[in-house]
PDB file of C-alpha atoms in Angstrom:
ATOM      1  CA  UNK Q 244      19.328   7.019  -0.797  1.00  0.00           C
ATOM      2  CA  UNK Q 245      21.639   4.500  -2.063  1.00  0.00           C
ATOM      3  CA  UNK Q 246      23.248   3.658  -5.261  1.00  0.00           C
ATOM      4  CA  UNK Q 247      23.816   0.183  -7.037  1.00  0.00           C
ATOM      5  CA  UNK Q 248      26.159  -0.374  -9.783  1.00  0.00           C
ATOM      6  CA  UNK Q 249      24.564  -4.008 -10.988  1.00  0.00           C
ATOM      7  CA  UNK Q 250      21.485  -6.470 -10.678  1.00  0.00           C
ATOM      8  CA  UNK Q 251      23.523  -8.951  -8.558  1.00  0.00           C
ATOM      9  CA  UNK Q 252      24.614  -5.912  -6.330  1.00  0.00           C
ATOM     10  CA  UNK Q 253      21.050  -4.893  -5.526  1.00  0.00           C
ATOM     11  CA  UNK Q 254      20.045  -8.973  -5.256  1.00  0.00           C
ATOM     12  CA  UNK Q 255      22.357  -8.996  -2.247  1.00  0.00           C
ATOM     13  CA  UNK Q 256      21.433  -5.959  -0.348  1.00  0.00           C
ATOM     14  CA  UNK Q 257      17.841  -7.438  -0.760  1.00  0.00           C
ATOM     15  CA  UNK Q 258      18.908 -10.885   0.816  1.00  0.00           C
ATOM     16  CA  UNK Q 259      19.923  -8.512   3.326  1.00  0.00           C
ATOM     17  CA  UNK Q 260      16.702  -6.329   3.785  1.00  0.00           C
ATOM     18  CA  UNK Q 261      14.342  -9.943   3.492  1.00  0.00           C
ATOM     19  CA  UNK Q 262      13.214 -11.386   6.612  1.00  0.00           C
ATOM     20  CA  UNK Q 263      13.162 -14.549   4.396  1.00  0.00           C
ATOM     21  CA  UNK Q 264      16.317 -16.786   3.738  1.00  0.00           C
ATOM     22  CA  UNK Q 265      16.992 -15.517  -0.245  1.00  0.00           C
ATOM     23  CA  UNK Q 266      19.127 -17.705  -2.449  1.00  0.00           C
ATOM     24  CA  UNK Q 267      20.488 -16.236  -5.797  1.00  0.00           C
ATOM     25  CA  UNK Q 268      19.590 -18.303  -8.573  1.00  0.00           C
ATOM     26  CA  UNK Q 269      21.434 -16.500 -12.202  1.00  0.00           C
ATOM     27  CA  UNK Q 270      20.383 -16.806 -15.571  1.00  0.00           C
ATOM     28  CA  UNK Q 271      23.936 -16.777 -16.593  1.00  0.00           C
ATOM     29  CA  UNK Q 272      26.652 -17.740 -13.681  1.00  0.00           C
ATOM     30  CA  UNK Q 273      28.887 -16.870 -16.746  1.00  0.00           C
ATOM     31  CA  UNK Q 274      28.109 -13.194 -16.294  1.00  0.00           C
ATOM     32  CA  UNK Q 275      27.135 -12.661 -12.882  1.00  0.00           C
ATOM     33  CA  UNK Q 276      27.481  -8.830 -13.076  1.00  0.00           C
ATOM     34  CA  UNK Q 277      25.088  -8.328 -16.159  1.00  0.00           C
ATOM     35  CA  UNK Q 278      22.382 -11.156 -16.171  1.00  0.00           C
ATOM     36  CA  UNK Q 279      18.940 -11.134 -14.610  1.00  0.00           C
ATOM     37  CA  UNK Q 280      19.287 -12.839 -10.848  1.00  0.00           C
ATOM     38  CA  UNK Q 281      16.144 -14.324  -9.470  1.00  0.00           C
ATOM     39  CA  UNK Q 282      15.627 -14.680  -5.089  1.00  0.00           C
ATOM     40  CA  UNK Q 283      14.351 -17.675  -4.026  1.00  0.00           C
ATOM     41  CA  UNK Q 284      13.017 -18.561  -0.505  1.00  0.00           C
ATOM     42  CA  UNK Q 285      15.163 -21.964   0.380  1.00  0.00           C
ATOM     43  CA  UNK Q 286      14.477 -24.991  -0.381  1.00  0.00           C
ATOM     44  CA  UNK Q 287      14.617 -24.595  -4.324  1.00  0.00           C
ATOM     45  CA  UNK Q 288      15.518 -26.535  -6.780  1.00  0.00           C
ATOM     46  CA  UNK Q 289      17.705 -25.690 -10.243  1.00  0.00           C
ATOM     47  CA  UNK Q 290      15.851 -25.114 -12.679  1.00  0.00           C
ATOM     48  CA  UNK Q 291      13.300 -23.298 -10.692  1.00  0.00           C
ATOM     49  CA  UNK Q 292      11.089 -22.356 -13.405  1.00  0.00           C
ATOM     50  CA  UNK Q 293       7.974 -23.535 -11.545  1.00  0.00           C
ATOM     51  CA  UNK Q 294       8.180 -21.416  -8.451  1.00  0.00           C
ATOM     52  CA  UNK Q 295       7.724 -17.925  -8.305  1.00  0.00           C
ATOM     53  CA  UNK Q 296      10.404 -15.473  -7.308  1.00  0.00           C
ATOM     54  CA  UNK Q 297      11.376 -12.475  -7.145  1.00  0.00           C
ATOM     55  CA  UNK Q 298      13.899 -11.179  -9.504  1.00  0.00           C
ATOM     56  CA  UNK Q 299      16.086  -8.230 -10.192  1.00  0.00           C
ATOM     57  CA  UNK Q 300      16.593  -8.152 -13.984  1.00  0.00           C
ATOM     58  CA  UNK Q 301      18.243  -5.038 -16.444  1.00  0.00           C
ATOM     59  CA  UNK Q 302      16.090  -3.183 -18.323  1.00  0.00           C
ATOM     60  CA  UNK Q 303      16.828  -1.236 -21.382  1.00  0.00           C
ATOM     61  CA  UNK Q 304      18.416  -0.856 -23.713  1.00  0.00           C
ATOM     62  CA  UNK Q 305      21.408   0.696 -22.027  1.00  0.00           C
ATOM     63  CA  UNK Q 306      21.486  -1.394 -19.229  1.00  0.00           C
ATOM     64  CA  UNK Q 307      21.170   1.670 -17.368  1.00  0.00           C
ATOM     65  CA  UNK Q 308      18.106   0.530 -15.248  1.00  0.00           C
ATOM     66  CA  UNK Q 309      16.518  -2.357 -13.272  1.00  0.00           C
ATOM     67  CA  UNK Q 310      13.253  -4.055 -12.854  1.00  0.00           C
ATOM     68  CA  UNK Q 311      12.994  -5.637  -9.401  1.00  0.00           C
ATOM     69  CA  UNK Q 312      10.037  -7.907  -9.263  1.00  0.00           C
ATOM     70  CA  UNK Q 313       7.658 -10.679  -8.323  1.00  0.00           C
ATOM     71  CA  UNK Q 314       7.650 -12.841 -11.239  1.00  0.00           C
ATOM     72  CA  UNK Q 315       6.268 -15.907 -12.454  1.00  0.00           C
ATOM     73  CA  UNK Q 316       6.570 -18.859 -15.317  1.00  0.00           C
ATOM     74  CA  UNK Q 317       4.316 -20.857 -17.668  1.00  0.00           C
ATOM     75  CA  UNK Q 318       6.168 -23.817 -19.469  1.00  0.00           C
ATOM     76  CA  UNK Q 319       5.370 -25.508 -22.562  1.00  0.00           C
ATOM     77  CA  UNK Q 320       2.012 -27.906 -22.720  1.00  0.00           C
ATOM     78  CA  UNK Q 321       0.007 -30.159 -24.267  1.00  0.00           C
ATOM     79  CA  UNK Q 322       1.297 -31.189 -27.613  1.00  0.00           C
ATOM     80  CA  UNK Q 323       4.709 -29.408 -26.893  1.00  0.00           C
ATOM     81  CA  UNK Q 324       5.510 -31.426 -23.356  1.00  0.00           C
ATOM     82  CA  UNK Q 325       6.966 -34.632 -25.581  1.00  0.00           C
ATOM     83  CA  UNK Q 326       9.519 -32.390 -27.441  1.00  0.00           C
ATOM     84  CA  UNK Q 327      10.948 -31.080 -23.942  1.00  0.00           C
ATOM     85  CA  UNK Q 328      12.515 -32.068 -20.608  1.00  0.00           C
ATOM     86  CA  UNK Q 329      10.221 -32.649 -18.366  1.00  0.00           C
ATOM     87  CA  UNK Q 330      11.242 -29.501 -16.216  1.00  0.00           C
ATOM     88  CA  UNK Q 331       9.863 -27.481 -18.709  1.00  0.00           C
ATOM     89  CA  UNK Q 332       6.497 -28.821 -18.705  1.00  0.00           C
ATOM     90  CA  UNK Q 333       3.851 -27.374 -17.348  1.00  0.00           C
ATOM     91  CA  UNK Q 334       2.288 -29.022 -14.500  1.00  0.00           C
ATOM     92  CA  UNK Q 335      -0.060 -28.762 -10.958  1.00  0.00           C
ATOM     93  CA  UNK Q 336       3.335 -27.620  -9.186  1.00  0.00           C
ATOM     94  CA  UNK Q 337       3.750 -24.421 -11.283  1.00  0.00           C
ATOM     95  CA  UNK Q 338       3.095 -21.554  -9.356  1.00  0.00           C
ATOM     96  CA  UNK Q 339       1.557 -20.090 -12.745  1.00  0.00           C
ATOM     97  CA  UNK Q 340      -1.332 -22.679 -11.597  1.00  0.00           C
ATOM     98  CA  UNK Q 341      -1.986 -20.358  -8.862  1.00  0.00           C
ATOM     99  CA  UNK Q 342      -1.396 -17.255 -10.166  1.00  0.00           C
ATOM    100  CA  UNK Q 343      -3.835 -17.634 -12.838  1.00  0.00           C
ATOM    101  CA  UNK Q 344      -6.251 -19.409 -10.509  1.00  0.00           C
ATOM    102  CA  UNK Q 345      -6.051 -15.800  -8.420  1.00  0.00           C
ATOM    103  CA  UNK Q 346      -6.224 -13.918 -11.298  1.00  0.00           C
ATOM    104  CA  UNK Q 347      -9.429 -15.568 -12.792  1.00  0.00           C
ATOM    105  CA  UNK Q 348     -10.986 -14.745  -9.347  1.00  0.00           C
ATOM    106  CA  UNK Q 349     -10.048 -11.487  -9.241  1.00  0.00           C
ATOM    107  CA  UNK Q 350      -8.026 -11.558  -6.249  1.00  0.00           C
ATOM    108  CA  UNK Q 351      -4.792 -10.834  -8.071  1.00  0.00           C
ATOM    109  CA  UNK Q 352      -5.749  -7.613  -8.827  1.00  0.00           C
ATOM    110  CA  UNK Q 353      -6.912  -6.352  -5.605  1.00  0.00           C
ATOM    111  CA  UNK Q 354      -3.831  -7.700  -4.690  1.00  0.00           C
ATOM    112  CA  UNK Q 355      -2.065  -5.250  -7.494  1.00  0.00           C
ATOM    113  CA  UNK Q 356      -3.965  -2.342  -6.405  1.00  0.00           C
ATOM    114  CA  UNK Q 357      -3.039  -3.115  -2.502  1.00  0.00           C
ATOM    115  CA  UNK Q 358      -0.087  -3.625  -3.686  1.00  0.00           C
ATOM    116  CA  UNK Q 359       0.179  -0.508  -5.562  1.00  0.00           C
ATOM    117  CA  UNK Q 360      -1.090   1.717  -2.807  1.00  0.00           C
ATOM    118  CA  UNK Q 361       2.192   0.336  -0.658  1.00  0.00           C
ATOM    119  CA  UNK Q 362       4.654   1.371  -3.154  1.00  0.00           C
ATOM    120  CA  UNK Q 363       3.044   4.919  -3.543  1.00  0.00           C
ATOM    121  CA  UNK Q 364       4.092   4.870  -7.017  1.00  0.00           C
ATOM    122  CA  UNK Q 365       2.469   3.276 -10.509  1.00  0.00           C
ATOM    123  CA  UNK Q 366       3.478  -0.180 -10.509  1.00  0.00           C
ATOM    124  CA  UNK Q 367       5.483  -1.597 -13.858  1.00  0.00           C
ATOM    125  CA  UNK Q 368       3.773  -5.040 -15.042  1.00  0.00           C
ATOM    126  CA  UNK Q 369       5.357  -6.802 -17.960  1.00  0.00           C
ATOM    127  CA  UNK Q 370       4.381  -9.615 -19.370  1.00  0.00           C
ATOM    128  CA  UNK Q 371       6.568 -11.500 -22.425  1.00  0.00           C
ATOM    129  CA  UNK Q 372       6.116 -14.238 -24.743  1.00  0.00           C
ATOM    130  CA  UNK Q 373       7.914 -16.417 -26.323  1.00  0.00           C
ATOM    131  CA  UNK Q 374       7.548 -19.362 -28.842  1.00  0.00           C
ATOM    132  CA  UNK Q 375       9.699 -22.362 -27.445  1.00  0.00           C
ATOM    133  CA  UNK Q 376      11.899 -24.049 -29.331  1.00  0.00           C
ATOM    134  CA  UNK Q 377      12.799 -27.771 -28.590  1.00  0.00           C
ATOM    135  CA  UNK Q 378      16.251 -30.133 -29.858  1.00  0.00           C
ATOM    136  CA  UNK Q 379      19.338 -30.161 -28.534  1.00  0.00           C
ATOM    137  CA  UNK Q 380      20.043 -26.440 -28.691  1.00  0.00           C
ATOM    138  CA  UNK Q 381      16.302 -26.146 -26.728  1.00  0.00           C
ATOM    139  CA  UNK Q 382      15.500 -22.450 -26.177  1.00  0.00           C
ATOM    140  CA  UNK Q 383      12.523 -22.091 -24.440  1.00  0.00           C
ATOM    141  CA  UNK Q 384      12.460 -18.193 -24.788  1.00  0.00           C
ATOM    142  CA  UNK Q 385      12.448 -18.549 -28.921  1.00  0.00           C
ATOM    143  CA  UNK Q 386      12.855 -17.203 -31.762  1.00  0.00           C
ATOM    144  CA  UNK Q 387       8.881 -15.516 -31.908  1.00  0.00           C
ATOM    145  CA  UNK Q 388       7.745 -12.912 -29.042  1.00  0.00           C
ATOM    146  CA  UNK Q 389       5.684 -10.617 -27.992  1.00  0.00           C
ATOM    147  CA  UNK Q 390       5.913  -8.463 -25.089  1.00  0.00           C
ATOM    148  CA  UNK Q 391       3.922  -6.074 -23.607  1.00  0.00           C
ATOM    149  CA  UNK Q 392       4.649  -3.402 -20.744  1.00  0.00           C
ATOM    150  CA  UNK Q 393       2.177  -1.782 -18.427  1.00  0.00           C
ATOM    151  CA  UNK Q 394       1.658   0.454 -15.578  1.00  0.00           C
ATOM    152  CA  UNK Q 395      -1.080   0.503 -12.803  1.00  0.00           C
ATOM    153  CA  UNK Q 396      -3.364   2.978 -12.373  1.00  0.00           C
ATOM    154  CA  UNK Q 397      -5.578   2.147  -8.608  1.00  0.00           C
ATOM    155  CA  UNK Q 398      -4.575  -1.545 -10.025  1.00  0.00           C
ATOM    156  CA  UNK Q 399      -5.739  -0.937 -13.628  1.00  0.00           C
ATOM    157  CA  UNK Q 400      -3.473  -1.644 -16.321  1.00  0.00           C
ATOM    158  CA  UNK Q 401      -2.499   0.999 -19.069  1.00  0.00           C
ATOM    159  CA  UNK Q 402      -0.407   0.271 -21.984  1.00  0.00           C
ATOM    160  CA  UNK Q 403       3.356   1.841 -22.176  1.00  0.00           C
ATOM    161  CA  UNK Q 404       5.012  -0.102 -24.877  1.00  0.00           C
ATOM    162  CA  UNK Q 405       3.591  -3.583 -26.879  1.00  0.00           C
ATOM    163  CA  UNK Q 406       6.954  -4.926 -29.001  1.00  0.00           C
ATOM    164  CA  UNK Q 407       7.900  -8.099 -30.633  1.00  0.00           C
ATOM    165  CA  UNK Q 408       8.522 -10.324 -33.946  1.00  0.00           C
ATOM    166  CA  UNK Q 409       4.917 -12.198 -33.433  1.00  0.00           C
ATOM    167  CA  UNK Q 410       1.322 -11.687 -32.035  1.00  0.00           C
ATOM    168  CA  UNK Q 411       0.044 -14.268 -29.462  1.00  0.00           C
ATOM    169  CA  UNK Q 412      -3.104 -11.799 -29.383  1.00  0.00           C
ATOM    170  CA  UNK Q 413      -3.442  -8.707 -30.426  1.00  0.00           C
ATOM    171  CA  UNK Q 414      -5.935  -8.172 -27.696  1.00  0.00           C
ATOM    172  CA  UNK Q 415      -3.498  -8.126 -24.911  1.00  0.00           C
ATOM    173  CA  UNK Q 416      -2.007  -4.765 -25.056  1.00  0.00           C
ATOM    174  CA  UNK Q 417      -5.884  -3.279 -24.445  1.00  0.00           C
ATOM    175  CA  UNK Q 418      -6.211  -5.597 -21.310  1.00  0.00           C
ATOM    176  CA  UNK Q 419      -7.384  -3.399 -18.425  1.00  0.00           C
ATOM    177  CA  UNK Q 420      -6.566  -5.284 -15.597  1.00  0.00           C
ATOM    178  CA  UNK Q 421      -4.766  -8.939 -15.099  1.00  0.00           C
ATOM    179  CA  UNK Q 422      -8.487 -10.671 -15.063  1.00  0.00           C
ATOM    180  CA  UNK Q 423      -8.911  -9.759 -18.379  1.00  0.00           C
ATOM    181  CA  UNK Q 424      -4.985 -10.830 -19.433  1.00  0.00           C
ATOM    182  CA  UNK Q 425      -5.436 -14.389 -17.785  1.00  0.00           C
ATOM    183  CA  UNK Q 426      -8.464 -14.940 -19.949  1.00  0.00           C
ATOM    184  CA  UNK Q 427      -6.708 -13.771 -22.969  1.00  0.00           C
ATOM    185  CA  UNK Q 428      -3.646 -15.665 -22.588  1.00  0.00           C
ATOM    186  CA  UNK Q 429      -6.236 -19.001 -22.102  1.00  0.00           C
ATOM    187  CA  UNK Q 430      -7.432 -18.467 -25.361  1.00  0.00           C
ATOM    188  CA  UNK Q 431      -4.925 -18.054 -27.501  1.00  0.00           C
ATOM    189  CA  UNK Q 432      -3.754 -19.795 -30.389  1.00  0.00           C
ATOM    190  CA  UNK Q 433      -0.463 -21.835 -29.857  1.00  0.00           C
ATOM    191  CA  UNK Q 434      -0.556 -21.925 -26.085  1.00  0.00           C
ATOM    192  CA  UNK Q 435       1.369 -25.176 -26.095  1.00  0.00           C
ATOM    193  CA  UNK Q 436       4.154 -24.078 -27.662  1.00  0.00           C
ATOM    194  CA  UNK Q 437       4.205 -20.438 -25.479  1.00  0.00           C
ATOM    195  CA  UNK Q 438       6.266 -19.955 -22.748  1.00  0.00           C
ATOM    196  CA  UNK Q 439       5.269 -17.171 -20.358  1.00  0.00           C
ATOM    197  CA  UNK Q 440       7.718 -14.305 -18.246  1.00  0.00           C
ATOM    198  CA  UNK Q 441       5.077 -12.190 -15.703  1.00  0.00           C
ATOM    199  CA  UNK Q 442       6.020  -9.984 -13.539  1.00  0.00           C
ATOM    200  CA  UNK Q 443       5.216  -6.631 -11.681  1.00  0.00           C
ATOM    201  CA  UNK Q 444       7.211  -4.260  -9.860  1.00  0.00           C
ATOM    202  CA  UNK Q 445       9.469  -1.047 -10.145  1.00  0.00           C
ATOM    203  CA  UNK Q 446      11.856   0.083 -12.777  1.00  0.00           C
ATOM    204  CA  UNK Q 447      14.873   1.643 -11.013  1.00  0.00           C
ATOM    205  CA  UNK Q 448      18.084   3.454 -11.902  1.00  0.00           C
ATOM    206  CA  UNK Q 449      21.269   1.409 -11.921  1.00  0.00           C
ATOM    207  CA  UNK Q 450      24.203   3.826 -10.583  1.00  0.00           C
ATOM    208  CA  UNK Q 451      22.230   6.640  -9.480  1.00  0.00           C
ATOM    209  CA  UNK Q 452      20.516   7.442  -6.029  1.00  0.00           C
ATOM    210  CA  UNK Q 453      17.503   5.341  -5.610  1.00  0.00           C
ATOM    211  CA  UNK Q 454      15.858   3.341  -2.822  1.00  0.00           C
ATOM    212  CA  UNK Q 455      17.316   1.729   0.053  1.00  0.00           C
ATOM    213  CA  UNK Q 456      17.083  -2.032  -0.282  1.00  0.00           C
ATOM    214  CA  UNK Q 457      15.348  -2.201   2.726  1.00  0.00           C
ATOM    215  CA  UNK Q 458      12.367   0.671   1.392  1.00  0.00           C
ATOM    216  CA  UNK Q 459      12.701  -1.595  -1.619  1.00  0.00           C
ATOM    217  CA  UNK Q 460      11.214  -5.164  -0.016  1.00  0.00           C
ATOM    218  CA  UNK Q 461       9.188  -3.505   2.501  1.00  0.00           C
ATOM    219  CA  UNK Q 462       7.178  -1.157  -0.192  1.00  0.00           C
ATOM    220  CA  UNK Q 463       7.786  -3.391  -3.683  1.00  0.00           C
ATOM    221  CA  UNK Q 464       8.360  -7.052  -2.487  1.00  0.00           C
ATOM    222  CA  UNK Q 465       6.914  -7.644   0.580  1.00  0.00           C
ATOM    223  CA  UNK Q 466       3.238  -7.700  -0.671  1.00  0.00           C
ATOM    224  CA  UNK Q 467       4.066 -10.495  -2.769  1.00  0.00           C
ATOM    225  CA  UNK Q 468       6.513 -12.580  -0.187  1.00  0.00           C
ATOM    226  CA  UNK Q 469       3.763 -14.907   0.585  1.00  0.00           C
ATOM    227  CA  UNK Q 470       3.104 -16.697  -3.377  1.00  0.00           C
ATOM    228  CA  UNK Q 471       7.347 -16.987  -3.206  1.00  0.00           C
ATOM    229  CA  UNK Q 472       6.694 -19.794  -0.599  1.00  0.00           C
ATOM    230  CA  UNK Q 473       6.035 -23.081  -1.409  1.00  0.00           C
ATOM    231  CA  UNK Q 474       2.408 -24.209  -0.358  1.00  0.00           C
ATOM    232  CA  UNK Q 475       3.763 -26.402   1.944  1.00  0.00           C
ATOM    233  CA  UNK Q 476       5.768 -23.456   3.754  1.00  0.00           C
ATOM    234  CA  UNK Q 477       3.825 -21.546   6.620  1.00  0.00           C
TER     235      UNK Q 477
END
């Protein structure tokens, strides 16, 4: 058992445990001990909001715990690209492209339950919302969100905890697997103007005994090294 006393703590003894080159990318290099830390497989480029990662980010409200993670990104679209750089756009190189193209199929979620039969454990899958605003203070998480918090069951999906100031749908905290979440996010209303935080892994105790990092990639991470890589990467 081992015990880590921050995010960027546990980010480093997974660069260690990865058979993969990891950069550390940080939301905030002003607070490097506090903020969520995404791992990257090199080369990436800053911002990196169109690749998938994996990321190691608190969790809450007493900053007492940690969600490590495969995670992914949808940008702003459509009538919203014109307002904002054009990193934040939405395009074919997003790997939210792929994920939803796997999700539609249903591979992503024999991929969760797979997935969730490694870890031993229920999986945590979050997904968050969040109205973009654009100008020169841009924010793409904004002002309006909704998230919602789930955990697998033999890769079905059953609500913990739906929060927020706004409703992209009201349908998405009954979603029963990520199939049925894809389609719902598609048809929302305002999907231009949404960006999108997915991801699905563990919730973990900060400063407490807990998993080695190495148990950590091989049972949470690993299953998902493959969609970190860029297409082009073998």
């Amino acid at each position: 058992m081992t015990r880590y006393h921050s995010p960027r703590e546990l980010a480093h003894a997974l660069q260690e445990a990865s058979p993969d080159k990891l950069g550390l990318l940080f939301y905030n290099e002003h607070r490097p001990d506090t903020t969520p830390v995404w791992l990257l497989p090199d080369p990436y480029e800053k911002p990196a909001h169109h690749r998938a990662k994996f990321g190691v980010w608190p969790w809450g409200e007493d900053g007492d715990q940690v969600f490590v993670q495969w995670c992914v990104e949808k940008g702003v679209e459509g009538s919203a690209a014109a307002h904002f750089p054009a990193s934040d756009v939405l395009g074919g190189r997003w790997a939210w492209t792929r994920f939803l193209e796997e999700a539609r199929s249903k591979a992503f979620d024999a991929r969760l339950k797979a997935a969730e039969a490694l870890a031993g454990i229920p999986l945590t899958v979050r997904l968050s919302l969040f109205t973009a605003v654009p100008g020169s203070g841009r924010e793409y998480q904004g002002r309006e969100s909704q998230q919602v918090v789930w955990q697998t069951d033999q890769g079905r999906l059953t609500l913990q905890e739906a929060t927020g100031s706004h409703v992209f749908n009201e349908q998405l905290p009954d979603a029963p697997n990520i199939r049925t979440m894809a389609l719902l996010l598609e048809q929302m209303a305002g999907r231009d103007w949404c960006w999108a935080d997915f991801g699905v892994g563990v919730v973990l105790p900060l400063r407490k005994d807990t998993w080695s990092a190495q148990e950590l990639y091989t049972r949470v991470l690993a299953p998902w090294a493959d969609l970190t890589r860029p297409e082009d990467t073998p």
